Amino acid sequence: VSVFTEAGFGPVDALALAALKLTDLLDLAAEAGVDEKTLYEHLEVELCMGRSYLADVGLIRSMRAMLNKVLRMWSGDIKAEIPVFVQANSARFNLSRLDAYNGLLRGTIAGMSATIGGADAVMIRPFDELWANSAEALRYARNTQHLLKEESMLDAVQDPMKGALIVEKLCAKLLEAGWNKFQKWSDEGTYLELLSQGVIENAAEKAAAHLQKQLDEQSLILLGVNKYSAPHSSLPEMKALEAAAEIKAFRWAEKHESKSEKA
């Protein structure tokens, strides 16, 4: 599911697309003769943290509810409740060569959102992963996770957000909007059909374009990138791209880095 967030989709679209993708997976598993119990035991979702603190908390909690709703609909068991293993990673989309060390703060906030939101496993990426992946950044990424556990003790409470009104309301709104979007896309076709037809890619491009407009107008702030950016005579080269994902990723700082390099 992290691929959707990295492509520029917001939490509502991420929920809808995850549900759409799961229905395809369930149908394929049934065709292959995989029993429900085996499938449920191995169900894992990977989420991307870094959009905003509360939105990320809400995404984790509403994602579990969304996937369980799909499972109940698919199995016909209205009382079914399946534990969904959530792996939450800090984002790549907000990493920038213009303000590399700010990536430390973004990774820390992502780790806090993931832990407080109830993720089963958390990974904070090195702040220079996309261009250097240095030993220094790897050490900071590891130690940030240690600090969140050992000094902040974020693992001491099983569900710190349970009953928090603002979070419960946010999750309810995300779940409702995500389910409506899921039903809309379901009427148009399966996940694989929409992907092959370019429908999902077109939607991702529109979402990325909207984000780019917000960044350009500074209605969405990425400190050190589109506001308070220091001048750079040169920037480190990006690493070779990994194998292409099903949807192209959108990195928020890319356009502003290009401007800086031309200057």
XYZ file of N, CA and C in Angstrom:
789
model
N 0.828 -1.197 0.000
C 0.000 0.000 0.000
C 0.872 1.260 0.000
N 2.100 1.148 0.505
C 2.983 2.311 0.569
C 3.224 2.918 -0.809
N 3.131 2.085 -1.853
C 3.357 2.580 -3.213
C 2.342 3.655 -3.576
N 1.127 3.576 -3.036
C 0.096 4.570 -3.343
C 0.445 5.922 -2.724
N 0.890 5.906 -1.470
C 1.259 7.153 -0.803
C 2.489 7.763 -1.452
N 3.457 6.928 -1.829
C 4.659 7.431 -2.483
C 4.346 8.015 -3.862
N 3.229 7.607 -4.454
C 2.841 8.118 -5.770
C 2.116 9.455 -5.684
N 1.738 9.871 -4.461
C 1.067 11.158 -4.291
C -0.358 11.059 -3.792
N -0.884 9.834 -3.679
C -2.253 9.668 -3.187
C -2.337 10.014 -1.703
N -3.466 10.598 -1.308
C -3.729 10.882 0.092
C -4.297 9.658 0.787
N -4.588 9.755 2.097
C -5.055 8.591 2.858
C -6.366 7.996 2.374
N -7.294 8.813 1.887
C -8.575 8.286 1.407
C -8.354 7.383 0.194
N -7.576 7.856 -0.775
C -7.289 7.042 -1.954
C -6.483 5.805 -1.589
N -5.551 5.940 -0.645
C -4.750 4.788 -0.219
C -5.642 3.706 0.376
N -6.620 4.111 1.174
C -7.562 3.150 1.749
C -8.376 2.455 0.656
N -8.894 3.238 -0.269
C -9.728 2.688 -1.338
C -8.940 1.728 -2.224
N -7.726 2.115 -2.588
C -6.916 1.274 -3.458
C -6.455 0.005 -2.749
N -6.173 0.105 -1.459
C -5.811 -1.088 -0.686
C -6.967 -2.079 -0.663
N -8.183 -1.569 -0.467
C -9.361 -2.429 -0.458
C -9.582 -3.066 -1.826
N -9.389 -2.271 -2.871
C -9.562 -2.774 -4.239
C -8.534 -3.859 -4.545
N -7.313 -3.632 -4.121
C -6.238 -4.602 -4.360
C -6.478 -5.883 -3.566
N -6.997 -5.742 -2.338
C -7.260 -6.909 -1.513
C -8.349 -7.794 -2.123
N -9.370 -7.187 -2.704
C -10.425 -8.002 -3.317
C -9.861 -8.841 -4.459
N -8.939 -8.276 -5.235
C -8.269 -9.050 -6.297
C -7.466 -10.194 -5.688
N -6.750 -9.903 -4.618
C -5.927 -10.918 -3.957
C -6.786 -12.052 -3.416
N -7.910 -11.703 -2.815
C -8.813 -12.719 -2.268
C -9.374 -13.610 -3.365
N -9.755 -13.005 -4.485
C -10.288 -13.787 -5.604
C -9.224 -14.709 -6.192
N -8.000 -14.192 -6.334
C -6.905 -15.011 -6.873
C -6.562 -16.156 -5.926
N -6.594 -15.873 -4.633
C -6.305 -16.913 -3.647
C -7.368 -18.014 -3.691
N -8.627 -17.612 -3.837
C -9.718 -18.594 -3.918
C -9.562 -19.475 -5.153
N -9.186 -18.848 -6.272
C -8.981 -19.609 -7.512
C -7.825 -20.595 -7.379
N -6.809 -20.209 -6.587
C -5.636 -21.068 -6.400
C -5.861 -22.118 -5.319
N -7.008 -22.088 -4.679
C -7.321 -23.076 -3.656
C -6.716 -22.791 -2.295
N -6.304 -21.550 -2.056
C -5.756 -21.173 -0.753
C -6.913 -20.936 0.214
N -6.911 -21.640 1.347
C -8.027 -21.486 2.270
C -7.942 -20.146 3.012
N -9.083 -19.687 3.470
C -9.172 -18.363 4.103
C -8.246 -18.234 5.306
N -8.183 -19.264 6.150
C -7.383 -19.192 7.367
C -5.903 -18.950 7.043
N -5.400 -19.661 6.046
C -4.005 -19.493 5.640
C -3.761 -18.089 5.113
N -4.700 -17.590 4.312
C -4.563 -16.251 3.750
C -4.560 -15.195 4.848
N -5.478 -15.309 5.784
C -5.586 -14.328 6.854
C -4.333 -14.305 7.725
N -3.770 -15.499 7.971
C -2.579 -15.582 8.820
C -1.366 -14.910 8.186
N -1.378 -14.804 6.852
C -0.225 -14.230 6.146
C -0.507 -12.847 5.572
N -1.644 -12.274 5.967
C -2.000 -10.961 5.436
C -1.159 -9.874 6.107
N -0.447 -9.119 5.308
C 0.401 -8.042 5.821
C 0.262 -6.828 4.914
N 0.189 -5.651 5.510
C 0.086 -4.425 4.727
C 1.238 -3.503 5.103
N 1.854 -2.924 4.086
C 2.962 -1.990 4.304
C 2.470 -0.578 4.038
N 2.626 0.280 5.032
C 2.172 1.662 4.920
C 3.357 2.615 4.948
N 3.121 3.801 4.394
C 4.159 4.819 4.298
C 3.758 6.011 5.167
N 4.612 6.354 6.132
C 4.351 7.449 7.054
C 5.126 8.694 6.625
N 4.501 9.871 6.716
C 5.213 11.098 6.389
C 4.333 12.191 5.831
N 3.055 11.890 5.631
C 2.134 12.902 5.090
C 1.871 13.981 6.135
N 1.370 13.569 7.274
C 1.214 14.466 8.422
C 1.003 13.594 9.649
N 1.290 14.144 10.810
C 1.309 13.362 12.045
C -0.015 12.645 12.296
N -1.117 13.393 12.387
C -2.401 12.788 12.711
C -2.960 11.967 11.550
N -2.738 12.439 10.323
C -3.225 11.689 9.161
C -2.602 10.305 9.110
N -1.327 10.196 9.474
C -0.654 8.900 9.472
C -1.202 7.990 10.568
N -1.455 8.566 11.750
C -2.066 7.785 12.832
C -3.426 7.254 12.376
N -4.222 8.136 11.767
C -5.543 7.747 11.293
C -5.485 6.718 10.190
N -4.462 6.808 9.334
C -4.337 5.863 8.223
C -4.143 4.438 8.737
N -3.279 4.260 9.721
C -3.034 2.920 10.252
C -4.306 2.335 10.847
N -4.966 3.114 11.688
C -6.150 2.609 12.385
C -7.310 2.358 11.422
N -7.527 3.266 10.477
C -8.629 3.085 9.533
C -8.310 2.006 8.496
N -7.009 1.776 8.204
C -6.637 0.730 7.252
C -7.035 -0.643 7.782
N -6.786 -0.879 9.064
C -7.183 -2.158 9.657
C -8.700 -2.352 9.549
N -9.442 -1.283 9.856
C -10.901 -1.356 9.790
C -11.371 -1.583 8.356
N -10.728 -0.904 7.405
C -11.104 -1.036 6.002
C -10.877 -2.458 5.490
N -9.708 -3.018 5.770
C -9.393 -4.360 5.273
C -10.281 -5.412 5.923
N -10.614 -5.226 7.203
C -11.533 -6.152 7.852
C -12.931 -6.060 7.252
N -13.305 -4.856 6.862
C -14.618 -4.678 6.225
C -14.661 -5.407 4.881
N -13.573 -5.343 4.139
C -13.496 -6.063 2.863
C -13.540 -7.569 3.097
N -12.797 -8.046 4.092
C -12.761 -9.477 4.395
C -14.143 -9.993 4.790
N -14.840 -9.196 5.592
C -16.193 -9.608 6.005
C -17.137 -9.632 4.815
N -17.042 -8.646 3.955
C -17.886 -8.598 2.761
C -17.597 -9.791 1.849
N -16.316 -10.104 1.671
C -15.912 -11.184 0.773
C -16.306 -12.555 1.316
N -16.144 -12.755 2.631
C -16.423 -14.068 3.227
C -17.885 -14.259 3.593
N -18.612 -13.138 3.701
C -20.008 -13.235 4.094
C -20.203 -13.393 5.584
N -19.117 -13.307 6.346
C -19.186 -13.435 7.801
C -19.139 -12.039 8.422
N -20.289 -11.546 8.855
C -20.371 -10.163 9.337
C -19.699 -9.981 10.698
N -19.350 -11.101 11.362
C -18.700 -11.006 12.670
C -17.199 -11.269 12.600
N -16.704 -11.540 11.409
C -15.279 -11.863 11.269
C -14.407 -10.670 11.658
N -13.361 -10.937 12.374
C -12.417 -9.894 12.785
C -11.015 -10.491 12.678
N -10.282 -10.070 11.672
C -8.978 -10.645 11.384
C -7.873 -9.664 11.761
N -6.877 -10.104 12.541
C -5.748 -9.207 12.819
C -4.922 -8.981 11.565
N -4.703 -7.729 11.216
C -3.923 -7.380 10.024
C -2.560 -6.865 10.479
N -1.492 -7.526 10.053
C -0.146 -7.103 10.439
C 0.229 -5.865 9.631
N 0.602 -4.801 10.321
C 0.940 -3.530 9.667
C 2.423 -3.230 9.830
N 3.111 -3.113 8.702
C 4.500 -2.658 8.672
C 4.471 -1.198 8.223
N 4.954 -0.296 9.066
C 4.931 1.133 8.744
C 6.353 1.647 8.560
N 6.619 2.235 7.406
C 7.945 2.765 7.086
C 7.894 4.278 6.934
N 8.962 4.950 7.308
C 9.021 6.390 7.034
C 9.098 6.593 5.524
N 8.608 7.731 5.066
C 8.456 7.979 3.632
C 9.768 8.276 2.927
N 9.764 8.032 1.626
C 10.827 8.519 0.758
C 10.430 9.838 0.100
N 9.112 10.053 -0.047
C 8.656 11.188 -0.856
C 9.046 12.545 -0.282
N 9.300 12.612 1.038
C 9.643 13.910 1.626
C 11.131 14.047 1.926
N 11.957 13.149 1.398
C 13.405 13.278 1.542
C 13.935 14.231 0.480
N 14.868 15.095 0.878
C 15.374 16.104 -0.056
C 16.872 16.294 0.108
N 17.548 16.488 -1.005
C 18.979 16.795 -0.982
C 19.222 18.247 -0.547
N 18.197 19.070 -0.588
C 18.345 20.473 -0.196
C 18.453 20.644 1.317
N 17.831 19.745 2.055
C 17.785 19.880 3.527
C 17.920 18.503 4.154
N 18.975 17.809 3.822
C 19.118 16.403 4.201
C 18.852 16.141 5.682
N 19.409 16.979 6.563
C 19.279 16.698 7.992
C 17.882 16.951 8.535
N 17.066 17.717 7.798
C 15.665 17.823 8.201
C 14.966 16.476 8.058
N 15.524 15.622 7.196
C 14.977 14.278 7.036
C 15.038 13.480 8.329
N 15.970 13.814 9.199
C 16.028 13.172 10.515
C 14.759 13.454 11.315
N 14.329 14.715 11.282
C 13.118 15.101 12.010
C 11.889 14.459 11.386
N 11.855 14.442 10.052
C 10.690 13.837 9.379
C 10.599 12.348 9.682
N 11.755 11.693 9.699
C 11.762 10.272 10.032
C 11.329 10.012 11.461
N 11.734 10.894 12.378
C 11.352 10.749 13.780
C 9.846 10.896 13.956
N 9.276 11.909 13.305
C 7.824 12.132 13.393
C 7.073 10.959 12.782
N 7.580 10.436 11.660
C 6.954 9.277 11.017
C 6.976 8.075 11.958
N 8.107 7.883 12.647
C 8.204 6.785 13.595
C 7.238 6.932 14.753
N 7.053 8.169 15.218
C 6.090 8.424 16.296
C 4.671 8.125 15.830
N 4.314 8.583 14.631
C 2.971 8.323 14.097
C 2.720 6.821 13.978
N 3.726 6.114 13.457
C 3.585 4.677 13.249
C 3.375 3.941 14.569
N 4.176 4.316 15.578
C 4.095 3.628 16.865
C 2.795 3.947 17.588
N 2.468 5.243 17.658
C 1.243 5.649 18.355
C 0.006 5.157 17.602
N 0.100 5.065 16.272
C -1.022 4.576 15.479
C -1.258 3.090 15.608
N -0.279 2.371 16.163
C -0.487 0.942 16.422
C 0.128 0.005 15.403
N 1.167 0.447 14.684
C 1.830 -0.443 13.727
C 2.500 -1.596 14.472
N 2.558 -2.758 13.828
C 3.199 -3.926 14.436
C 4.710 -3.885 14.266
N 5.182 -3.261 13.199
C 6.613 -3.125 12.951
C 6.858 -1.751 12.346
N 7.972 -1.131 12.719
C 8.287 0.221 12.258
C 9.703 0.245 11.691
N 9.862 0.902 10.541
C 11.192 1.101 9.991
C 11.375 2.564 9.616
N 12.409 3.187 10.182
C 12.750 4.567 9.817
C 13.901 4.507 8.821
N 13.702 5.120 7.672
C 14.706 5.072 6.609
C 15.836 6.066 6.884
N 17.050 5.788 6.402
C 18.136 6.770 6.493
C 17.757 8.041 5.735
N 18.130 9.195 6.265
C 17.701 10.461 5.663
C 18.326 10.702 4.293
N 19.416 10.004 3.954
C 20.050 10.176 2.639
C 19.958 8.910 1.793
N 18.935 8.112 2.063
C 18.796 6.807 1.405
C 18.789 6.905 -0.118
N 18.226 7.977 -0.656
C 18.040 8.079 -2.104
C 19.292 8.513 -2.854
N 20.293 8.996 -2.135
C 21.493 9.450 -2.850
C 22.815 8.959 -2.252
N 22.832 8.566 -0.981
C 24.111 8.135 -0.401
C 23.985 6.867 0.440
N 22.947 6.815 1.279
C 22.761 5.693 2.199
C 24.019 5.510 3.063
N 24.480 6.601 3.631
C 25.752 6.615 4.362
C 25.651 5.871 5.685
N 26.809 5.496 6.222
C 26.863 4.829 7.517
C 26.313 5.735 8.615
N 26.575 7.049 8.494
C 26.064 8.013 9.463
C 24.536 7.999 9.493
N 23.925 8.052 8.312
C 22.463 8.084 8.239
C 21.853 6.769 8.716
N 22.500 5.668 8.397
C 22.017 4.366 8.862
C 22.050 4.295 10.398
N 23.119 4.842 10.986
C 23.248 4.845 12.450
C 22.169 5.720 13.076
N 21.932 6.898 12.496
C 20.890 7.780 13.023
C 19.504 7.125 12.925
N 19.248 6.455 11.815
C 17.947 5.804 11.633
C 17.731 4.729 12.695
N 18.772 3.936 12.940
C 18.682 2.892 13.963
C 18.494 3.513 15.350
N 19.305 4.529 15.660
C 19.258 5.110 16.997
C 17.969 5.883 17.258
N 17.378 6.445 16.211
C 16.083 7.120 16.382
C 15.041 6.132 16.884
N 15.049 4.941 16.314
C 14.096 3.914 16.752
C 14.374 3.500 18.198
N 15.654 3.407 18.576
C 15.997 3.088 19.959
C 15.517 4.181 20.917
N 15.694 5.445 20.504
C 15.269 6.561 21.354
C 13.756 6.580 21.562
N 13.011 6.309 20.486
C 11.549 6.302 20.596
C 11.077 5.216 21.553
N 11.811 4.122 21.611
C 11.426 3.026 22.501
C 11.994 3.200 23.905
N 13.307 3.399 23.998
C 13.973 3.367 25.298
C 13.811 4.656 26.100
N 13.780 5.828 25.424
C 13.686 7.087 26.156
C 12.279 7.679 26.129
N 11.623 7.594 24.973
C 10.251 8.110 24.901
C 9.246 7.072 25.370
N 9.657 5.813 25.404
C 8.825 4.696 25.880
C 7.481 4.622 25.158
N 7.534 4.793 23.853
C 6.296 4.755 23.078
C 5.695 3.352 23.000
N 6.483 2.354 23.396
C 5.953 0.990 23.381
C 5.318 0.600 24.713
N 5.272 1.532 25.673
C 4.806 1.197 27.025
C 3.286 1.060 27.105
N 2.575 1.690 26.177
C 1.104 1.638 26.172
C 0.648 0.936 24.905
N -0.234 -0.009 25.051
C -0.645 -0.818 23.910
C -1.404 -0.010 22.856
N -2.313 0.846 23.291
C -3.120 1.624 22.340
C -3.339 3.030 22.903
N -2.329 3.901 22.798
C -2.416 5.230 23.429
C -3.490 6.129 22.830
N -3.924 5.861 21.599
C -4.917 6.726 20.960
C -6.350 6.227 21.121
N -6.516 5.116 21.792
C -7.868 4.572 21.947
C -8.749 5.542 22.730
N -9.877 5.886 22.148
C -10.814 6.788 22.811
C -10.541 8.258 22.595
N -9.423 8.603 21.937
C -9.132 10.012 21.654
C -10.134 10.517 20.624
N -10.921 11.491 20.980
C -12.034 11.929 20.136
C -11.573 12.371 18.753
N -10.503 13.183 18.704
C -10.061 13.701 17.407
C -9.609 12.565 16.473
N -8.988 11.546 17.049
C -8.525 10.411 16.240
C -9.696 9.539 15.819
N -10.618 9.283 16.735
C -11.782 8.455 16.414
C -12.619 9.110 15.315
N -12.786 10.436 15.398
C -13.556 11.146 14.366
C -12.826 11.113 13.029
N -11.508 11.317 13.067
C -10.704 11.278 11.844
C -10.793 9.908 11.187
N -10.667 8.843 11.974
C -10.726 7.488 11.426
C -12.096 7.198 10.816
N -13.141 7.651 11.482
C -14.494 7.424 10.964
C -14.686 8.122 9.623
N -14.178 9.356 9.512
C -14.300 10.100 8.257
C -13.472 9.454 7.151
N -12.235 9.038 7.496
C -11.374 8.384 6.504
C -11.997 7.090 6.015
N -12.533 6.316 6.939
C -13.123 5.030 6.581
C -14.347 5.217 5.679
N -15.186 6.179 6.015
C -16.386 6.429 5.205
C -16.006 6.897 3.800
N -15.101 7.867 3.732
C -14.689 8.396 2.427
C -13.940 7.338 1.624
N -13.088 6.560 2.292
C -12.347 5.510 1.603
C -13.259 4.432 1.064
N -14.262 4.065 1.833
C -15.202 3.026 1.386
C -16.026 3.509 0.188
N -16.453 4.760 0.218
C -17.198 5.308 -0.918
C -16.337 5.322 -2.183
N -15.060 5.683 -2.025
C -14.151 5.704 -3.171
C -13.884 4.287 -3.675
N -13.758 3.347 -2.757
C -13.567 1.941 -3.120
C -14.751 1.431 -3.941
N -15.968 1.747 -3.508
C -17.155 1.296 -4.240
C -17.218 1.924 -5.628
N -16.823 3.175 -5.721
C -16.812 3.861 -7.009
C -15.853 3.173 -7.978
N -14.633 2.884 -7.501
C -13.656 2.215 -8.357
C -14.071 0.775 -8.662
N -14.705 0.117 -7.696
C -15.151 -1.266 -7.914
C -16.165 -1.341 -9.047
N -16.978 -0.311 -9.170
C -17.964 -0.283 -10.256
C -17.290 -0.167 -11.625
N -16.066 0.388 -11.639
C -15.351 0.572 -12.908
C -14.529 -0.650 -13.300
N -14.193 -1.505 -12.329
C -13.417 -2.698 -12.645
C -12.580 -3.160 -11.466
N -11.824 -4.245 -11.668
C -10.944 -4.756 -10.627
C -9.673 -3.906 -10.578
N -8.867 -4.141 -9.554
C -7.615 -3.387 -9.424
C -6.719 -3.621 -10.642
N -6.553 -4.877 -11.025
C -5.671 -5.198 -12.154
C -6.198 -4.603 -13.458
N -7.516 -4.598 -13.620
C -8.112 -4.012 -14.835
C -7.853 -2.508 -14.884
N -8.097 -1.835 -13.768
C -7.909 -0.384 -13.736
C -6.440 -0.014 -13.880
N -5.559 -0.859 -13.341
C -4.129 -0.610 -13.463
C -3.681 -0.759 -14.908
N -4.138 -1.819 -15.573
C -3.741 -2.061 -16.971
C -4.345 -1.030 -17.922
N -5.496 -0.483 -17.562
C -6.147 0.524 -18.400
C -5.576 1.925 -18.176
N -4.721 2.071 -17.187
C -4.120 3.375 -16.899
C -4.964 4.276 -16.022
N -6.099 3.757 -15.522
C -6.994 4.576 -14.704
C -6.320 4.993 -13.403
N -5.659 4.040 -12.749
C -5.001 4.335 -11.474
C -3.800 5.242 -11.686
N -3.057 5.010 -12.759
C -1.905 5.862 -13.056
C -2.335 7.300 -13.324
N -3.439 7.464 -14.058
C -3.957 8.814 -14.326
C -4.384 9.508 -13.040
N -5.019 8.736 -12.147
C -5.435 9.300 -10.866
C -4.223 9.705 -10.034
N -3.152 8.897 -10.105
C -1.915 9.221 -9.380
C -1.284 10.496 -9.925
N -1.296 10.654 -11.234
C -0.720 11.859 -11.847
C -1.492 13.113 -11.424
N -2.807 12.996 -11.342
C -3.620 14.129 -10.897
C -3.338 14.465 -9.432
N -3.198 13.429 -8.599
C -2.895 13.642 -7.184
C -1.527 14.299 -7.026
N -0.544 13.841 -7.810
C 0.804 14.413 -7.751
C 0.803 15.855 -8.239
N 0.038 16.127 -9.294
C -0.051 17.491 -9.822
C -0.671 18.435 -8.790
N -1.662 17.936 -8.066
C -2.289 18.749 -7.016
C -1.288 19.046 -5.904
N -0.508 18.041 -5.516
C 0.528 18.242 -4.504
C 1.568 19.251 -4.976
N 1.984 19.126 -6.249
C 2.980 20.036 -6.795
C 2.474 21.474 -6.774
N 1.199 21.654 -7.099
C 0.587 22.990 -7.076
C 0.607 23.551 -5.651
N 0.289 22.717 -4.674
C 0.306 23.161 -3.278
C 1.720 23.547 -2.842
N 2.697 22.774 -3.276
C 4.091 23.073 -2.927
C 4.559 24.368 -3.592
N 4.165 24.542 -4.851
C 4.558 25.749 -5.583
C 3.944 26.995 -4.967
N 2.700 26.866 -4.524
C 1.990 28.010 -3.931
C 2.283 28.166 -2.442
N 3.009 27.222 -1.880
C 3.359 27.191 -0.461
C 2.144 27.066 0.456
N 1.069 26.487 -0.061
C -0.033 26.126 0.827
C 0.297 24.813 1.532
N 1.274 24.096 0.982
C 1.860 22.921 1.622
C 3.348 23.219 1.791
N 3.817 23.206 3.024
C 5.195 23.617 3.310
C 6.084 22.405 3.571
N 7.220 22.396 2.912
C 8.278 21.437 3.188
C 9.501 22.283 3.542
N 9.713 22.447 4.856
C 10.763 23.356 5.321
C 12.132 22.982 4.761
N 12.849 23.998 4.318
C 14.156 23.779 3.723
C 14.097 23.441 2.256
N 12.883 23.289 1.727
C 12.723 22.945 0.310
C 11.963 24.046 -0.423
N 10.681 24.237 -0.090
C 9.928 25.315 -0.747
C 9.791 26.538 0.167
N 10.413 26.483 1.339
C 10.473 27.638 2.227
C 11.746 27.530 3.069
N 12.440 28.671 3.200
C 13.708 28.734 3.940
C 14.750 27.778 3.366
N 14.810 27.734 2.056
C 15.789 26.863 1.407
C 17.131 27.584 1.287
N 18.195 26.923 1.713
C 19.540 27.506 1.609
C 20.066 27.333 0.190
N 20.866 28.289 -0.318
C 21.418 28.150 -1.675
C 22.413 26.993 -1.750
N 22.422 26.295 -2.890
C 23.324 25.173 -3.105
C 24.040 25.342 -4.432
N 25.342 25.223 -4.413
C 26.095 25.286 -5.676
C 26.025 23.958 -6.402
N 25.924 22.869 -5.658
C 25.791 21.538 -6.263
C 25.103 20.614 -5.278
N 24.483 19.587 -5.802
C 23.780 18.616 -4.980
C 24.320 17.222 -5.279
N 24.302 16.323 -4.313
C 24.775 14.957 -4.576
C 23.902 14.268 -5.622
N 24.504 13.399 -6.402
C 23.766 12.689 -7.444
C 22.849 11.647 -6.821
N 21.685 11.514 -7.417
C 20.743 10.500 -6.960
C 21.261 9.116 -7.322
N 20.928 8.135 -6.502
C 21.302 6.757 -6.793
C 20.469 6.229 -7.959
N 20.960 5.170 -8.582
C 20.203 4.537 -9.666
C 18.842 4.093 -9.129
N 17.808 4.299 -9.932
C 16.457 3.960 -9.510
C 16.287 2.457 -9.379
N 15.455 2.082 -8.399
C 15.130 0.671 -8.246
C 14.202 0.246 -9.381
N 13.943 -1.049 -9.447
C 12.993 -1.558 -10.444
C 11.665 -0.815 -10.304
N 11.095 -0.458 -11.429
C 9.878 0.357 -11.427
C 8.743 -0.326 -10.672
N 8.060 0.441 -9.817
C 6.895 -0.070 -9.102
C 5.684 0.009 -10.030
N 4.560 -0.485 -9.544
C 3.366 -0.493 -10.394
C 2.869 0.916 -10.701
N 3.181 1.875 -9.823
C 2.828 3.273 -10.049
C 4.076 4.116 -9.798
N 4.286 5.102 -10.621
C 5.474 5.944 -10.486
C 5.411 6.768 -9.206
N 6.536 6.810 -8.493
C 6.619 7.588 -7.251
C 6.742 9.079 -7.572
N 6.283 9.906 -6.638
C 6.381 11.356 -6.779
C 7.109 11.892 -5.555
N 8.287 12.478 -5.756
C 9.059 13.025 -4.650
C 8.840 14.527 -4.587
N 8.402 15.014 -3.453
C 7.950 16.395 -3.303
C 9.028 17.413 -3.636
N 10.280 17.116 -3.318
C 11.338 18.121 -3.451
C 11.970 18.163 -4.842
N 11.624 17.238 -5.710
C 12.364 17.076 -6.970
C 12.395 18.352 -7.812
N 11.265 18.984 -7.992
C 11.193 20.194 -8.812
C 12.040 21.311 -8.194
N 11.993 21.458 -6.887
C 12.738 22.527 -6.214
C 14.233 22.243 -6.221
N 14.605 20.982 -6.189
C 16.025 20.619 -6.326
C 16.531 20.987 -7.705
N 15.708 20.747 -8.716
C 16.095 21.093 -10.088
C 16.334 22.580 -10.229
N 15.468 23.384 -9.620
C 15.623 24.841 -9.647
C 16.947 25.244 -9.011
N 17.264 24.616 -7.901
C 18.480 24.944 -7.179
C 19.715 24.588 -8.004
N 19.678 23.443 -8.677
C 20.822 22.996 -9.472
C 21.064 23.933 -10.659
N 19.970 24.423 -11.252
C 20.111 25.337 -12.400
C 20.718 26.657 -11.956
N 20.353 27.086 -10.756
C 20.909 28.327 -10.222
C 22.397 28.155 -9.947
